CSV table of C-alpha atoms in Angstrom, one decimal:
chain,number,residue,atom,x,y,z
A,1,MET,CA,-12.6,-0.3,-15.4
A,2,SER,CA,-12.4,3.1,-17.1
A,3,VAL,CA,-8.9,4.4,-16.5
A,4,VAL,CA,-7.5,7.6,-17.9
A,5,VAL,CA,-3.8,8.3,-17.9
A,6,VAL,CA,-3.0,11.9,-16.8
A,7,GLN,CA,0.3,13.7,-17.5
A,8,LEU,CA,2.0,15.2,-14.5
A,9,GLY,CA,4.4,18.1,-14.0
A,10,VAL,CA,8.1,18.4,-13.7
A,11,PRO,CA,9.9,15.7,-11.7
A,12,GLY,CA,11.0,16.6,-8.1
A,13,ARG,CA,12.7,14.8,-5.2
A,14,ALA,CA,11.6,11.7,-3.5
A,15,CYS,CA,12.9,8.7,-1.5
A,16,ALA,CA,11.4,5.2,-0.9
A,17,GLY,CA,9.4,4.9,2.3
A,18,GLY,CA,10.1,7.8,4.6
A,19,SER,CA,7.8,10.8,4.7
A,20,VAL,CA,5.8,12.4,2.0
A,21,ASP,CA,4.5,16.0,1.4
A,22,ALA,CA,0.9,15.5,2.5
A,23,ASP,CA,-0.2,18.8,0.9
A,24,TYR,CA,1.2,17.6,-2.4
A,25,VAL,CA,-0.7,14.3,-2.2
A,26,ARG,CA,-3.9,16.1,-1.2
A,27,SER,CA,-3.5,18.4,-4.2
A,28,LEU,CA,-3.7,15.4,-6.6
A,29,ALA,CA,-7.4,14.8,-5.7
A,30,ALA,CA,-10.0,15.1,-8.4
A,31,PRO,CA,-13.8,15.2,-7.9
A,32,GLY,CA,-15.5,11.9,-8.5
A,33,LYS,CA,-12.3,10.0,-9.3
A,34,THR,CA,-9.7,8.0,-7.5
A,35,VAL,CA,-6.3,9.3,-8.6
A,36,LEU,CA,-3.2,7.1,-8.6
A,37,VAL,CA,0.3,8.6,-9.0
A,38,ILE,CA,3.4,6.5,-9.3
A,39,GLU,CA,6.8,8.3,-9.0
A,40,TYR,CA,9.9,6.4,-10.1
A,41,TYR,CA,13.2,7.5,-8.6
A,42,ASP,CA,16.9,6.8,-9.2
A,43,GLY,CA,19.7,6.0,-6.7
A,44,GLN,CA,20.1,9.7,-5.9
A,45,LYS,CA,16.5,9.8,-4.7
A,46,THR,CA,15.5,12.0,-7.6
A,47,VAL,CA,12.2,11.5,-9.3
A,48,VAL,CA,13.0,10.7,-12.9
A,49,ALA,CA,9.6,9.6,-14.1
A,50,ARG,CA,5.9,9.8,-13.1
A,51,GLN,CA,2.8,8.0,-14.2
A,52,GLY,CA,-0.7,9.1,-13.3
A,53,TYR,CA,-4.1,7.5,-13.6
A,54,ALA,CA,-7.6,8.5,-12.7
A,55,SER,CA,-10.5,6.1,-12.4
A,56,ALA,CA,-14.2,6.7,-11.7
A,57,LYS,CA,-14.5,3.1,-10.3
A,58,GLY,CA,-11.3,3.1,-8.2
A,59,PHE,CA,-8.7,0.3,-8.0
A,60,ALA,CA,-9.3,-3.2,-6.8
A,61,PRO,CA,-7.0,-5.8,-5.2
A,62,ILE,CA,-6.0,-8.9,-7.2
A,63,SER,CA,-4.3,-10.5,-4.2
A,64,PRO,CA,-3.6,-9.6,-0.5
A,65,THR,CA,-0.7,-7.4,-1.5
A,66,ASP,CA,-1.4,-6.5,-5.2
A,67,PHE,CA,-3.8,-4.2,-7.0
A,68,ARG,CA,-4.5,-3.7,-10.7
A,69,VAL,CA,-3.7,-0.4,-12.4
A,70,ASP,CA,-4.8,-1.3,-15.9
A,71,ASP,CA,-4.7,-4.2,-18.3
A,72,ARG,CA,-0.9,-4.1,-18.4
A,73,VAL,CA,0.3,-3.1,-14.9
A,74,SER,CA,-0.4,-4.1,-11.3
A,75,LEU,CA,1.3,-2.8,-8.2
A,76,HIS,CA,2.7,-5.0,-5.4
A,77,LEU,CA,3.1,-3.6,-1.9
A,78,PHE,CA,6.7,-4.4,-1.2
A,79,GLY,CA,8.0,-6.1,1.9
A,80,VAL,CA,4.6,-7.3,3.4
A,81,GLU,CA,2.7,-10.6,3.2
A,82,PRO,CA,-0.4,-12.3,4.6
A,83,CYS,CA,0.0,-15.1,7.2
A,84,GLN,CA,-0.3,-18.7,6.0
A,85,GLY,CA,-3.5,-20.8,6.5
A,86,ASP,CA,-6.5,-19.8,8.6
A,87,PHE,CA,-6.9,-17.8,11.9
A,88,VAL,CA,-9.6,-16.8,14.3
A,89,ASN,CA,-10.0,-13.4,15.9
A,90,LYS,CA,-13.1,-13.6,18.2
A,91,ARG,CA,-12.9,-9.9,19.2
A,92,GLU,CA,-13.1,-8.8,15.5
A,93,GLY,CA,-15.6,-11.6,14.6
A,94,TYR,CA,-13.3,-13.1,12.0
A,95,SER,CA,-12.7,-16.8,11.2
A,96,GLY,CA,-11.2,-17.7,7.9
A,97,SER,CA,-8.1,-17.5,5.7
A,98,CYS,CA,-5.2,-15.1,6.1
A,99,GLU,CA,-5.4,-14.3,2.4
A,100,ASP,CA,-9.1,-13.4,2.5
A,101,PHE,CA,-8.6,-11.1,5.6
A,102,ALA,CA,-5.7,-9.3,4.0
A,103,ARG,CA,-7.4,-8.9,0.7
A,104,THR,CA,-10.5,-7.5,2.3
A,105,HIS,CA,-8.6,-4.9,4.2
A,106,LEU,CA,-6.5,-3.9,1.1
A,107,ALA,CA,-9.8,-3.5,-0.7
A,108,ILE,CA,-11.1,-1.2,2.1
A,109,GLU,CA,-7.9,0.9,1.9
A,110,LEU,CA,-8.1,1.2,-1.9
A,111,LYS,CA,-11.8,2.1,-1.9
A,112,ALA,CA,-11.6,4.7,0.8
A,113,ALA,CA,-8.7,6.6,-0.7
A,114,LYS,CA,-9.2,9.7,-2.8
A,115,VAL,CA,-5.6,9.6,-3.9
A,116,LEU,CA,-3.1,6.7,-4.0
A,117,TYR,CA,0.5,7.9,-4.2
A,118,CYS,CA,3.1,5.3,-4.8
A,119,ARG,CA,6.9,5.3,-5.1
A,120,ALA,CA,9.1,2.8,-6.9
A,121,PHE,CA,12.6,2.4,-8.2
A,122,LEU,CA,13.1,3.4,-11.9
A,123,THR,CA,13.9,-0.3,-12.6
A,124,GLU,CA,10.2,-1.1,-11.9
A,125,GLU,CA,8.8,1.4,-14.5
A,126,LYS,CA,8.4,-1.1,-17.4
A,127,ALA,CA,7.5,-4.2,-15.3
A,128,SER,CA,4.0,-5.7,-15.4
A,129,VAL,CA,4.1,-6.2,-11.6
A,130,GLN,CA,5.9,-3.3,-9.9
A,131,ASP,CA,7.2,-3.3,-6.3
A,132,VAL,CA,6.0,-0.1,-4.6
A,133,THR,CA,5.3,1.6,-1.3
A,134,CYS,CA,2.1,3.6,-1.3
A,135,TRP,CA,0.2,6.2,0.7
A,136,GLY,CA,-3.5,6.8,0.7
A,137,TYR,CA,-5.3,10.2,1.1
A,138,HIS,CA,-8.5,9.7,3.1
A,139,TYR,CA,-10.9,12.6,3.5
A,140,TYR,CA,-14.3,12.6,5.2
A,141,PRO,CA,-15.5,16.1,6.0
A,142,GLY,CA,-15.4,16.9,9.7
A,143,SER,CA,-13.9,13.6,10.8
A,144,LEU,CA,-10.8,12.5,8.8
A,145,ASP,CA,-8.2,14.3,6.6
A,146,SER,CA,-5.0,12.2,6.5
A,147,VAL,CA,-2.3,10.8,4.3
A,148,ASP,CA,-1.1,7.4,5.6
A,149,ASN,CA,1.3,4.8,4.4
A,150,MET,CA,-0.8,1.8,3.3
A,151,GLU,CA,1.6,-0.9,4.3
A,152,GLU,CA,1.9,0.7,7.8
A,153,GLN,CA,-1.9,0.7,8.1
A,154,LEU,CA,-2.3,-2.9,7.0
A,155,LEU,CA,0.5,-4.0,9.4
A,156,SER,CA,-0.9,-2.1,12.4
A,157,ILE,CA,-4.3,-3.8,12.1
A,158,GLY,CA,-2.8,-7.2,11.7
A,159,ALA,CA,-4.0,-7.7,8.1
A,160,LEU,CA,-0.4,-8.3,6.9
A,161,ARG,CA,3.0,-9.1,8.4
A,162,LEU,CA,6.5,-8.2,7.4
A,163,SER,CA,8.2,-10.3,4.8
A,164,ARG,CA,11.6,-11.6,5.9
A,165,LYS,CA,14.9,-12.4,4.2
A,166,ALA,CA,16.5,-15.9,4.5
A,167,ASP,CA,18.4,-14.7,7.6
A,168,GLY,CA,15.1,-13.7,9.3
A,169,THR,CA,15.6,-9.9,9.1
A,170,PRO,CA,12.6,-7.9,7.7
A,171,LEU,CA,12.7,-6.6,4.1
A,172,ARG,CA,11.2,-3.4,5.4
A,173,PRO,CA,12.8,-2.5,8.7
A,174,ASP,CA,11.1,0.9,8.5
A,175,LEU,CA,7.8,-0.8,9.2
A,176,ILE,CA,8.8,-2.8,12.3
A,177,SER,CA,7.0,-0.5,14.7
A,178,ALA,CA,3.8,-0.8,12.7
A,179,GLU,CA,3.9,-4.6,12.9
A,180,ARG,CA,4.6,-4.3,16.6
A,181,ILE,CA,1.2,-2.5,17.0
A,182,GLY,CA,-0.5,-5.3,15.1
A,183,ARG,CA,1.2,-8.0,17.2
A,184,THR,CA,-0.6,-6.7,20.4
A,185,GLY,CA,-3.6,-8.7,19.3
A,186,TYR,CA,-5.1,-7.2,16.1
A,187,GLY,CA,-6.1,-9.2,13.1
A,188,MET,CA,-4.0,-12.3,12.5
A,189,TRP,CA,-2.1,-11.8,15.7
A,190,ALA,CA,-5.1,-12.7,17.9
A,191,ASP,CA,-4.5,-16.3,17.0
A,192,ALA,CA,-1.4,-18.0,18.5
A,193,ARG,CA,-1.1,-20.1,15.4
A,194,THR,CA,0.1,-17.1,13.4
A,195,GLN,CA,3.0,-16.2,15.8
A,196,ARG,CA,6.5,-16.8,14.5
């Protein structure tokens, strides 16, 4: 994959999860390339570092929740996971492994995005696998122009579920409503074997 590192402007303000400035994310788009921007923030929700990449081929998943940035770094969508084993969803015409289903849908999200905008804690900046939350900018003239959280999208179609702590509470309580949508019968949730 041909990846070019791009230098970005002066650090601003950010916070994990939450909302993003959609106009800012749209402004990162470059013709003929998929742009990836990772912003690293400190405990005061201040962006203290940025890394940017542009690829003519885009970015590809290496697991149901991870995608490769370059030879040294991959990003992990924090707080979500595939179900275990296999499932059947007759309405969607799927029968197979949870991992394959999730990886396929992550690939679709990555391929369709013109911009991938991700946030991480500063402690992740030097890690080879970085925990992030990401948004994708999708644009199809006359039909779609949106900036959406990737984990939320994958949860709402039942491709992934929330990861949980030992006490059963979700690692990402901000995404409970997205999982609730998926649990109405989409993706993995169409099969009773995947219910917790």
